[in-house]
Amino acid sequence: MLSRIASSNSHGQDSSYFVGWQEYDKNPFHQLHNPTGIIQMGLAENQLSLDIIESWLARNPDALELKRNGESVFRELALFQDYHGMPTLKTALSELMANIRGNKLKINPNNLVLTAGSTSANETLIFCLANPGEAFLVPTPYYPGFDRDLKWRTGVEIVPVYSSSSNCFKLTLSALEEAFERAQKLNLKVKGVLITNPSNPLGTTMSCKELNLLIKFSISKSIHIVSDEVFSGAVFDSPRFTSIAEAVLDLNLEHTDIWKHIHIVYGLSKDLGLPGFRIGVIYSNNEEVVSAATKMSSFGLISSQTQYLLSNMLMDKKFMAKYMTENHERLKKRKEKLVSGLKHTGIDCLRSNAGLFCWVDMRHFLESNTFDSEKKLWLKILKEVGLNVSPGSSFHCLEPGWFRFCFANMSEETLGVAIRRIKFFVDSIHPHSYSQSHCGKIIPKWIFKLSSYEHDHEASGR
């Protein structure tokens, strides 16, 4: 007999977002060994700049070998470490976060809490700010993992703040007010708003207008703002990124109560492409929150060896500046390749300037304007086209037909294969684009074309 938490279905693993991953695991694409397998476009992972980090490691073997000036620090790192985290890493992270924000915001290392990834950071903040049965407002579309991270163990409810493609999914005051009233009707006490800036899945940064109305709304309701800014270092085009804390400073509100109601989540999984290292950060100017979160962080500490390695790398400011510049250029180039490839097939993307993905408009492929039709299209793309993309319904999008396509977790060649598969698929759904198979079943022509193409492509690559 399991506990209520352990047996709860609020983990969200039955979401199409995670089901797509499971299907991919059964039949993963490989250019040589499985060229007809499923291409993973549902994972927001940055593999574009790992070679830059590898080059730093090659030049700095002491960091990997746990040495300082040639002398081993293994015993020092192997013994018990205080859960406050290494001061050197906290200082390095505070400087990185300040640099990303144009040094307009001073980040006090003492106000940082280290956690084992941003998942842990978000959950820890929710534990600190809300009781079971209370609620957070979360603008849609939002990352499907929040249904797990924010709700599963905390018992806190999510009340969606709905947005529309009519204004490019911008946050509005009327949507915030509507969500707050909806929560009240459900007898839910709202403790805060959680935003993702830059947005996952939109790939956009929030405007100063949106941030200002959010701040004023939170002041009027006396609630918290949690800003998940894990993609803040992955802004590769204008407009520039503005943190929620910067917006508060611009309004000259840093000496008011709202300053202590602002909490930021950051990590190195997206900007540096290091999700396996599990580096998460909470930043808050609320001493009570920092103290409570630090105590809770003992349930998910970062290993001292990881802290030592990354503090050495982050403190190399010349390297970090070069890395961030090159990474931005690579992300922008890769995103443009996907957008251009889709556009040539008649598919548009929401205009974006950040992140590791595009928000793709496939509404014109729906048989009807319903989520059942979206699911049908998603299953076709997943199982017939062989692409694991994430449907908008899994992000709680109010409009059927939007999909998230990730572009940074694969090689350029693999992205090219994915774009060609989409083109064949689009061509196949035009009138008179079907062929009769030898066994009497109707099979889209693109299946024959794609099979023939990939066979020729594989042969030429041998």
Tab-separated table of C-alpha atoms in Angstrom:
chain	number	residue	atom	x	y	z
A	1	MET	CA	0.000	0.000	0.000
A	2	LEU	CA	1.545	3.292	-1.118
A	3	SER	CA	1.037	6.718	0.416
A	4	ARG	CA	-1.361	9.201	-1.171
A	5	ILE	CA	1.515	11.188	-2.640
A	6	ALA	CA	3.250	8.138	-4.086
A	7	SER	CA	0.048	6.812	-5.654
A	8	SER	CA	-1.227	10.207	-6.841
A	9	ASN	CA	-1.712	10.671	-10.584
A	10	SER	CA	-0.673	14.334	-10.395
A	11	HIS	CA	2.886	13.452	-11.428
A	12	GLY	CA	1.784	14.073	-15.007
A	13	GLN	CA	3.714	11.221	-16.618
A	14	ASP	CA	0.645	10.279	-18.677
A	15	SER	CA	0.849	13.643	-20.477
A	16	SER	CA	1.477	13.411	-24.230
A	17	TYR	CA	4.647	15.392	-23.493
A	18	PHE	CA	6.139	12.413	-21.636
A	19	VAL	CA	4.390	9.744	-23.724
A	20	GLY	CA	6.277	11.080	-26.740
A	21	TRP	CA	9.565	10.521	-24.928
A	22	GLN	CA	8.554	6.935	-24.189
A	23	GLU	CA	7.798	6.297	-27.856
A	24	TYR	CA	11.142	7.796	-28.824
A	25	ASP	CA	12.973	5.530	-26.360
A	26	LYS	CA	11.458	2.501	-28.089
A	27	ASN	CA	12.726	3.520	-31.521
A	28	PRO	CA	15.411	6.249	-31.386
A	29	PHE	CA	16.748	7.672	-34.632
A	30	HIS	CA	20.378	7.031	-35.581
A	31	GLN	CA	21.800	8.138	-38.917
A	32	LEU	CA	23.553	4.815	-39.507
A	33	HIS	CA	21.986	2.207	-37.249
A	34	ASN	CA	18.324	3.295	-37.286
A	35	PRO	CA	17.740	5.947	-40.003
A	36	THR	CA	13.949	5.449	-39.964
A	37	GLY	CA	13.664	5.818	-36.185
A	38	ILE	CA	11.970	8.635	-34.276
A	39	ILE	CA	13.870	11.940	-34.085
A	40	GLN	CA	13.721	13.500	-30.630
A	41	MET	CA	12.375	17.055	-30.985
A	42	GLY	CA	10.627	17.062	-27.619
A	43	LEU	CA	13.706	17.584	-25.430
A	44	ALA	CA	14.846	21.143	-24.682
A	45	GLU	CA	18.526	20.314	-24.386
A	46	ASN	CA	21.452	22.394	-25.619
A	47	GLN	CA	24.106	20.252	-27.292
A	48	LEU	CA	25.338	22.921	-29.672
A	49	SER	CA	28.247	24.245	-27.598
A	50	LEU	CA	29.482	21.302	-25.560
A	51	ASP	CA	32.663	21.237	-27.664
A	52	ILE	CA	33.569	24.681	-26.275
A	53	ILE	CA	33.286	23.372	-22.723
A	54	GLU	CA	35.250	20.257	-23.650
A	55	SER	CA	38.052	22.463	-24.967
A	56	TRP	CA	38.178	24.315	-21.637
A	57	LEU	CA	38.361	21.025	-19.745
A	58	ALA	CA	41.243	19.906	-21.951
A	59	ARG	CA	43.127	23.105	-21.119
A	60	ASN	CA	42.315	22.892	-17.413
A	61	PRO	CA	42.885	19.259	-16.339
A	62	ASP	CA	43.241	20.196	-12.656
A	63	ALA	CA	39.505	20.943	-12.454
A	64	LEU	CA	38.592	17.461	-13.691
A	65	GLU	CA	41.324	15.726	-11.721
A	66	LEU	CA	40.247	17.503	-8.501
A	67	LYS	CA	43.523	19.346	-8.075
A	68	ARG	CA	44.495	22.847	-7.016
A	69	ASN	CA	47.829	24.109	-8.321
A	70	GLY	CA	48.751	20.529	-9.112
A	71	GLU	CA	47.954	19.241	-5.597
A	72	SER	CA	45.045	16.853	-4.988
A	73	VAL	CA	42.003	18.192	-3.152
A	74	PHE	CA	40.217	14.839	-3.282
A	75	ARG	CA	40.087	14.334	0.483
A	76	GLU	CA	38.860	17.867	1.036
A	77	LEU	CA	35.999	17.320	-1.414
A	78	ALA	CA	35.233	13.766	-0.328
A	79	LEU	CA	34.409	14.761	3.246
A	80	PHE	CA	31.166	16.309	4.519
A	81	GLN	CA	30.244	19.643	2.941
A	82	ASP	CA	27.993	22.258	4.515
A	83	TYR	CA	24.619	22.468	2.781
A	84	HIS	CA	25.026	26.196	2.210
A	85	GLY	CA	27.237	25.323	-0.766
A	86	MET	CA	30.750	26.384	-1.721
A	87	PRO	CA	31.224	30.163	-1.476
A	88	THR	CA	33.339	30.112	-4.653
A	89	LEU	CA	30.507	28.601	-6.705
A	90	LYS	CA	27.900	30.962	-5.263
A	91	THR	CA	30.110	33.939	-6.067
A	92	ALA	CA	30.737	32.670	-9.602
A	93	LEU	CA	27.015	32.061	-10.173
A	94	SER	CA	26.068	35.490	-8.833
A	95	GLU	CA	28.534	37.113	-11.246
A	96	LEU	CA	27.216	35.041	-14.173
A	97	MET	CA	23.604	35.982	-13.367
A	98	ALA	CA	24.571	39.668	-13.092
A	99	ASN	CA	26.420	39.552	-16.428
A	100	ILE	CA	23.418	37.996	-18.176
A	101	ARG	CA	21.328	40.901	-16.859
A	102	GLY	CA	23.780	43.481	-18.180
A	103	ASN	CA	25.100	44.094	-14.637
A	104	LYS	CA	22.037	46.224	-13.982
A	105	LEU	CA	21.224	43.994	-11.030
A	106	LYS	CA	23.628	43.240	-8.188
A	107	ILE	CA	23.310	39.614	-7.121
A	108	ASN	CA	24.347	39.033	-3.517
A	109	PRO	CA	25.892	35.536	-3.213
A	110	ASN	CA	24.462	35.302	0.316
A	111	ASN	CA	20.970	35.470	-1.181
A	112	LEU	CA	21.567	32.406	-3.352
A	113	VAL	CA	20.407	28.894	-2.483
A	114	LEU	CA	21.980	26.000	-4.406
A	115	THR	CA	19.741	23.099	-5.408
A	116	ALA	CA	20.089	19.926	-7.460
A	117	GLY	CA	18.662	21.457	-10.635
A	118	SER	CA	15.922	24.005	-11.328
A	119	THR	CA	13.244	21.328	-10.808
A	120	SER	CA	14.270	21.154	-7.165
A	121	ALA	CA	14.539	24.948	-6.992
A	122	ASN	CA	10.967	25.470	-8.174
A	123	GLU	CA	9.547	22.822	-5.867
A	124	THR	CA	11.505	24.182	-2.898
A	125	LEU	CA	10.147	27.683	-3.488
A	126	ILE	CA	6.585	26.384	-3.669
A	127	PHE	CA	7.112	24.493	-0.400
A	128	CYS	CA	8.339	27.752	1.167
A	129	LEU	CA	5.591	30.023	-0.151
A	130	ALA	CA	2.372	27.987	-0.155
A	131	ASN	CA	0.491	25.409	1.894
A	132	PRO	CA	-1.247	22.326	0.485
A	133	GLY	CA	-4.566	23.384	-1.036
A	134	GLU	CA	-3.358	26.901	-1.880
A	135	ALA	CA	-2.609	28.009	-5.421
A	136	PHE	CA	-0.211	29.665	-7.857
A	137	LEU	CA	-1.288	31.356	-11.058
A	138	VAL	CA	0.774	30.204	-14.068
A	139	PRO	CA	0.477	31.831	-17.518
A	140	THR	CA	-0.140	29.452	-20.407
A	141	PRO	CA	1.277	27.884	-22.404
A	142	TYR	CA	3.622	26.580	-19.701
A	143	TYR	CA	6.210	23.812	-19.322
A	144	PRO	CA	4.382	20.478	-18.760
A	145	GLY	CA	6.813	19.509	-16.008
A	146	PHE	CA	5.327	22.208	-13.773
A	147	ASP	CA	2.328	19.933	-13.203
A	148	ARG	CA	4.810	17.636	-11.489
A	149	ASP	CA	7.318	20.117	-10.047
A	150	LEU	CA	4.829	22.513	-8.477
A	151	LYS	CA	1.951	20.205	-7.534
A	152	TRP	CA	2.855	16.584	-7.004
A	153	ARG	CA	4.540	16.607	-3.595
A	154	THR	CA	3.555	20.090	-2.415
A	155	GLY	CA	-0.219	19.658	-2.744
A	156	VAL	CA	-0.405	23.141	-4.261
A	157	GLU	CA	-2.793	23.801	-7.145
A	158	ILE	CA	-2.016	25.494	-10.469
A	159	VAL	CA	-4.577	27.923	-11.874
A	160	PRO	CA	-3.810	28.655	-15.550
A	161	VAL	CA	-3.667	32.243	-16.785
A	162	TYR	CA	-4.845	31.851	-20.367
A	163	SER	CA	-3.354	33.682	-23.333
A	164	SER	CA	-4.184	33.948	-27.028
A	165	SER	CA	-2.368	33.842	-30.347
A	166	SER	CA	-4.273	37.020	-31.270
A	167	ASN	CA	-1.683	39.025	-29.297
A	168	CYS	CA	1.196	36.514	-29.634
A	169	PHE	CA	0.384	34.938	-26.250
A	170	LYS	CA	1.257	38.092	-24.286
A	171	LEU	CA	0.320	38.336	-20.616
A	172	THR	CA	-2.578	40.705	-19.933
A	173	LEU	CA	-4.072	42.205	-16.802
A	174	SER	CA	-7.537	40.952	-17.720
A	175	ALA	CA	-6.228	37.366	-17.953
A	176	LEU	CA	-4.571	37.666	-14.545
A	177	GLU	CA	-7.733	39.059	-12.979
A	178	GLU	CA	-9.862	36.338	-14.591
A	179	ALA	CA	-7.576	33.590	-13.267
A	180	PHE	CA	-7.567	35.140	-9.789
A	181	GLU	CA	-11.379	35.266	-9.755
A	182	ARG	CA	-11.544	31.675	-11.016
A	183	ALA	CA	-9.311	30.589	-8.126
A	184	GLN	CA	-11.527	32.385	-5.619
A	185	LYS	CA	-14.614	30.629	-6.976
A	186	LEU	CA	-12.786	27.335	-6.380
A	187	ASN	CA	-12.035	28.473	-2.805
A	188	LEU	CA	-8.308	28.516	-3.562
A	189	LYS	CA	-6.114	31.052	-1.818
A	190	VAL	CA	-3.684	32.465	-4.382
A	191	LYS	CA	-0.147	32.809	-2.987
A	192	GLY	CA	1.642	33.945	-6.115
A	193	VAL	CA	2.251	33.972	-9.851
A	194	LEU	CA	4.937	31.825	-11.472
A	195	ILE	CA	6.268	32.934	-14.844
A	196	THR	CA	8.897	31.535	-17.188
A	197	ASN	CA	11.002	34.276	-18.733
A	198	PRO	CA	12.178	33.617	-21.405
A	199	SER	CA	9.126	31.500	-22.079
A	200	ASN	CA	9.125	27.753	-22.467
A	201	PRO	CA	7.558	26.890	-24.966
A	202	LEU	CA	7.189	30.241	-26.755
A	203	GLY	CA	10.888	31.120	-26.951
A	204	THR	CA	10.084	34.779	-26.241
A	205	THR	CA	11.167	37.270	-23.592
A	206	MET	CA	8.573	39.172	-21.610
A	207	SER	CA	8.241	42.871	-22.382
A	208	CYS	CA	8.661	45.578	-19.762
A	209	LYS	CA	4.952	46.304	-20.152
A	210	GLU	CA	4.080	42.706	-19.217
A	211	LEU	CA	6.489	42.686	-16.283
A	212	ASN	CA	5.190	46.017	-14.977
A	213	LEU	CA	1.543	44.950	-15.075
A	214	LEU	CA	2.495	41.694	-13.329
A	215	ILE	CA	4.313	43.628	-10.584
A	216	LYS	CA	1.382	45.992	-10.070
A	217	PHE	CA	-1.049	43.066	-10.040
A	218	SER	CA	1.027	41.246	-7.410
A	219	ILE	CA	1.238	44.378	-5.267
A	220	SER	CA	-2.528	44.820	-5.433
A	221	LYS	CA	-3.113	41.203	-4.345
A	222	SER	CA	-0.178	41.023	-1.860
A	223	ILE	CA	1.170	37.873	-3.495
A	224	HIS	CA	4.567	36.536	-4.572
A	225	ILE	CA	6.186	36.379	-8.008
A	226	VAL	CA	8.407	33.419	-8.874
A	227	SER	CA	10.312	33.985	-12.104
A	228	ASP	CA	11.872	30.902	-13.692
A	229	GLU	CA	14.732	32.400	-15.705
A	230	VAL	CA	16.632	29.242	-16.689
A	231	PHE	CA	16.754	30.355	-20.352
A	232	SER	CA	17.962	33.901	-19.550
A	233	GLY	CA	21.438	33.191	-20.949
A	234	ALA	CA	19.942	31.745	-24.148
A	235	VAL	CA	18.590	35.041	-25.519
A	236	PHE	CA	20.195	35.324	-28.952
A	237	ASP	CA	18.211	38.105	-30.587
A	238	SER	CA	16.431	41.353	-29.759
A	239	PRO	CA	14.649	42.414	-27.665
A	240	ARG	CA	17.048	41.922	-24.781
A	241	PHE	CA	16.135	39.961	-21.695
A	242	THR	CA	14.756	41.878	-18.708
A	243	SER	CA	14.590	40.101	-15.381
A	244	ILE	CA	11.647	40.607	-13.044
A	245	ALA	CA	14.096	42.030	-10.490
A	246	GLU	CA	15.310	44.616	-13.025
A	247	ALA	CA	11.721	45.645	-13.673
A	248	VAL	CA	11.188	46.225	-9.944
A	249	LEU	CA	14.318	48.394	-9.831
A	250	ASP	CA	13.164	50.394	-12.860
A	251	LEU	CA	9.928	51.162	-11.001
A	252	ASN	CA	11.957	52.251	-7.931
A	253	LEU	CA	10.201	49.671	-5.781
A	254	GLU	CA	13.258	47.976	-4.264
A	255	HIS	CA	12.520	49.488	-0.842
A	256	THR	CA	8.914	48.297	-0.773
A	257	ASP	CA	7.348	44.965	0.189
A	258	ILE	CA	7.348	43.672	-3.396
A	259	TRP	CA	11.166	43.427	-3.305
A	260	LYS	CA	10.852	40.614	-0.771
A	261	HIS	CA	8.093	38.963	-2.795
A	262	ILE	CA	10.298	38.475	-5.872
A	263	HIS	CA	12.090	35.123	-6.241
A	264	ILE	CA	14.197	33.966	-9.196
A	265	VAL	CA	15.060	30.450	-10.334
A	266	TYR	CA	18.142	29.815	-12.465
A	267	GLY	CA	20.376	26.905	-13.451
A	268	LEU	CA	23.058	25.720	-15.864
A	269	SER	CA	21.047	23.035	-17.669
A	270	LYS	CA	19.967	25.217	-20.595
A	271	ASP	CA	22.515	28.005	-21.034
A	272	LEU	CA	25.562	25.760	-20.591
A	273	GLY	CA	23.924	22.503	-21.678
A	274	LEU	CA	24.714	20.723	-18.413
A	275	PRO	CA	21.450	19.135	-17.200
A	276	GLY	CA	23.313	16.080	-15.923
A	277	PHE	CA	25.335	18.214	-13.512
A	278	ARG	CA	22.132	19.257	-11.665
A	279	ILE	CA	22.961	22.890	-10.902
A	280	GLY	CA	19.960	24.927	-9.762
A	281	VAL	CA	19.738	28.292	-8.019
A	282	ILE	CA	17.171	30.225	-6.013
A	283	TYR	CA	17.737	33.966	-5.667
A	284	SER	CA	15.640	35.978	-3.233
A	285	ASN	CA	15.979	39.139	-1.153
A	286	ASN	CA	13.661	37.625	1.441
A	287	GLU	CA	15.820	36.408	4.336
A	288	GLU	CA	13.124	34.064	5.629
A	289	VAL	CA	12.748	32.423	2.231
A	290	VAL	CA	16.517	32.076	1.805
A	291	SER	CA	16.847	30.530	5.262
A	292	ALA	CA	13.984	28.068	4.784
A	293	ALA	CA	15.056	27.128	1.234
A	294	THR	CA	18.629	26.548	2.404
A	295	LYS	CA	17.413	24.093	5.022
A	296	MET	CA	15.245	22.315	2.448
A	297	SER	CA	18.155	22.127	0.010
A	298	SER	CA	19.712	19.443	2.216
A	299	PHE	CA	17.321	17.002	0.487
A	300	GLY	CA	18.886	17.722	-2.886
A	301	LEU	CA	22.484	18.849	-2.626
A	302	ILE	CA	24.967	19.350	-5.454
A	303	SER	CA	28.022	17.128	-5.064
A	304	SER	CA	31.151	18.932	-3.876
A	305	GLN	CA	33.079	17.574	-6.863
A	306	THR	CA	30.581	19.159	-9.266
A	307	GLN	CA	30.691	22.436	-7.355
A	308	TYR	CA	34.489	22.478	-7.491
A	309	LEU	CA	34.658	21.779	-11.221
A	310	LEU	CA	32.051	24.353	-12.222
A	311	SER	CA	33.297	27.078	-9.887
A	312	ASN	CA	36.674	26.841	-11.639
A	313	MET	CA	35.091	27.112	-15.067
A	314	LEU	CA	32.661	29.921	-14.203
A	315	MET	CA	35.440	31.987	-12.618
A	316	ASP	CA	37.292	32.004	-15.956
A	317	LYS	CA	35.581	35.206	-17.093
A	318	LYS	CA	37.376	35.424	-20.444
A	319	PHE	CA	36.250	31.916	-21.309
A	320	MET	CA	32.674	32.506	-20.137
A	321	ALA	CA	32.351	35.682	-22.219
A	322	LYS	CA	33.584	33.815	-25.294
A	323	TYR	CA	31.285	30.874	-24.585
A	324	MET	CA	28.150	32.992	-24.194
A	325	THR	CA	28.838	34.909	-27.427
A	326	GLU	CA	29.518	31.783	-29.471
A	327	ASN	CA	26.578	29.906	-27.955
A	328	HIS	CA	24.201	32.742	-28.859
A	329	GLU	CA	25.437	32.729	-32.445
A	330	ARG	CA	24.993	28.962	-32.751
A	331	LEU	CA	21.511	29.018	-31.238
A	332	LYS	CA	20.394	31.810	-33.556
A	333	LYS	CA	21.761	30.038	-36.639
A	334	ARG	CA	20.126	26.747	-35.687
A	335	LYS	CA	16.767	28.362	-34.927
A	336	GLU	CA	16.831	30.163	-38.275
A	337	LYS	CA	17.496	26.861	-40.046
A	338	LEU	CA	14.397	25.306	-38.495
A	339	VAL	CA	12.196	28.362	-39.113
A	340	SER	CA	13.346	28.628	-42.726
A	341	GLY	CA	12.881	24.907	-43.357
A	342	LEU	CA	9.356	24.939	-41.961
A	343	LYS	CA	8.437	28.108	-43.832
A	344	HIS	CA	9.341	26.460	-47.122
A	345	THR	CA	6.725	23.803	-46.338
A	346	GLY	CA	4.058	26.395	-45.547
A	347	ILE	CA	4.434	26.209	-41.749
A	348	ASP	CA	4.990	29.343	-39.671
A	349	CYS	CA	6.503	29.791	-36.220
A	350	LEU	CA	5.801	32.385	-33.563
A	351	ARG	CA	8.487	35.065	-33.787
A	352	SER	CA	11.020	34.271	-31.057
A	353	ASN	CA	14.360	35.448	-29.730
A	354	ALA	CA	15.384	32.919	-27.080
A	355	GLY	CA	15.379	29.318	-25.933
A	356	LEU	CA	16.059	25.984	-27.577
A	357	PHE	CA	12.766	25.572	-29.474
A	358	CYS	CA	10.150	27.134	-31.712
A	359	TRP	CA	6.398	27.445	-31.160
A	360	VAL	CA	5.006	26.077	-34.402
A	361	ASP	CA	1.590	26.854	-35.886
A	362	MET	CA	0.033	23.742	-37.453
A	363	ARG	CA	-3.594	24.739	-37.023
A	364	HIS	CA	-4.198	24.552	-40.768
A	365	PHE	CA	-3.508	20.799	-40.651
A	366	LEU	CA	-6.268	20.060	-38.131
A	367	GLU	CA	-9.380	18.263	-39.362
A	368	SER	CA	-11.380	20.335	-36.865
A	369	ASN	CA	-10.603	22.993	-34.294
A	370	THR	CA	-10.474	20.519	-31.397
A	371	PHE	CA	-7.865	18.965	-29.141
A	372	ASP	CA	-8.950	15.531	-30.357
A	373	SER	CA	-7.900	16.614	-33.823
A	374	GLU	CA	-4.616	17.971	-32.429
A	375	LYS	CA	-3.945	14.626	-30.736
A	376	LYS	CA	-4.656	12.797	-33.987
A	377	LEU	CA	-2.190	15.036	-35.834
A	378	TRP	CA	0.413	14.614	-33.078
A	379	LEU	CA	0.159	10.813	-33.198
A	380	LYS	CA	0.549	10.892	-36.981
A	381	ILE	CA	3.671	13.051	-36.710
A	382	LEU	CA	5.059	10.840	-33.943
A	383	LYS	CA	4.334	7.385	-35.313
A	384	GLU	CA	4.246	7.906	-39.084
A	385	VAL	CA	6.501	10.884	-39.738
A	386	GLY	CA	8.862	9.804	-36.962
A	387	LEU	CA	9.246	13.091	-35.079
A	388	ASN	CA	8.615	13.477	-31.374
A	389	VAL	CA	7.278	17.023	-31.152
A	390	SER	CA	5.199	18.260	-28.221
A	391	PRO	CA	1.528	19.214	-28.733
A	392	GLY	CA	0.210	22.485	-27.364
A	393	SER	CA	-2.370	20.750	-25.198
A	394	SER	CA	0.438	19.332	-23.047
A	395	PHE	CA	1.470	22.950	-22.368
A	396	HIS	CA	-2.144	23.826	-21.475
A	397	CYS	CA	-2.451	26.015	-24.574
A	398	LEU	CA	-6.039	27.168	-25.026
A	399	GLU	CA	-5.890	26.849	-28.829
A	400	PRO	CA	-5.501	23.487	-30.621
A	401	GLY	CA	-2.848	23.129	-33.303
A	402	TRP	CA	0.307	24.605	-31.771
A	403	PHE	CA	3.398	22.431	-31.278
A	404	ARG	CA	6.835	22.891	-29.727
A	405	PHE	CA	9.783	21.839	-31.927
A	406	CYS	CA	13.199	21.633	-30.215
A	407	PHE	CA	16.259	22.279	-32.387
A	408	ALA	CA	19.372	22.312	-30.160
A	409	ASN	CA	19.513	18.671	-29.004
A	410	MET	CA	20.604	17.176	-32.327
A	411	SER	CA	23.164	17.555	-35.082
A	412	GLU	CA	22.566	19.854	-38.031
A	413	GLU	CA	22.335	16.793	-40.257
A	414	THR	CA	19.603	15.266	-38.099
A	415	LEU	CA	17.655	18.520	-38.152
A	416	GLY	CA	17.894	18.400	-41.924
A	417	VAL	CA	16.356	14.916	-41.915
A	418	ALA	CA	13.553	16.163	-39.648
A	419	ILE	CA	12.781	19.072	-41.983
A	420	ARG	CA	12.704	16.754	-44.995
A	421	ARG	CA	10.317	14.419	-43.194
A	422	ILE	CA	8.004	17.344	-42.476
A	423	LYS	CA	8.126	18.382	-46.137
A	424	PHE	CA	7.218	14.881	-47.302
A	425	PHE	CA	4.382	14.816	-44.792
A	426	VAL	CA	2.995	18.176	-45.913
A	427	ASP	CA	3.216	17.123	-49.565
A	428	SER	CA	1.348	13.919	-48.743
A	429	ILE	CA	-1.768	15.648	-47.427
A	430	HIS	CA	-2.396	17.613	-50.611
A	431	PRO	CA	-5.199	16.263	-52.851
A	432	HIS	CA	-4.363	13.204	-54.984
A	433	SER	CA	-1.264	12.467	-52.952
A	434	TYR	CA	-2.086	8.909	-51.966
A	435	SER	CA	-0.992	5.601	-53.504
A	436	GLN	CA	-2.591	2.180	-53.405
A	437	SER	CA	-0.379	-0.434	-51.766
A	438	HIS	CA	-0.112	-4.023	-52.922
A	439	CYS	CA	-2.175	-5.203	-49.935
A	440	GLY	CA	-5.111	-2.886	-50.604
A	441	LYS	CA	-4.376	-0.256	-47.925
A	442	ILE	CA	-4.201	3.436	-48.702
A	443	ILE	CA	-0.706	4.658	-47.904
A	444	PRO	CA	0.466	8.289	-48.220
A	445	LYS	CA	2.986	8.795	-51.007
A	446	TRP	CA	5.404	10.510	-48.623
A	447	ILE	CA	6.089	7.183	-46.925
A	448	PHE	CA	7.376	5.734	-50.205
A	449	LYS	CA	9.293	8.934	-51.036
A	450	LEU	CA	10.884	9.163	-47.606
A	451	SER	CA	11.834	5.510	-47.541
A	452	SER	CA	13.422	5.813	-50.980
A	453	TYR	CA	15.212	9.056	-50.075
A	454	GLU	CA	16.627	7.784	-46.794
A	455	HIS	CA	17.775	4.574	-48.513
A	456	ASP	CA	19.636	6.605	-51.168
A	457	HIS	CA	20.983	9.001	-48.549
A	458	GLU	CA	22.284	6.146	-46.403
A	459	ALA	CA	23.875	4.444	-49.437
A	460	SER	CA	25.680	7.622	-50.470
A	461	GLY	CA	27.005	8.053	-46.938
A	462	ARG	CA	28.739	4.697	-46.808
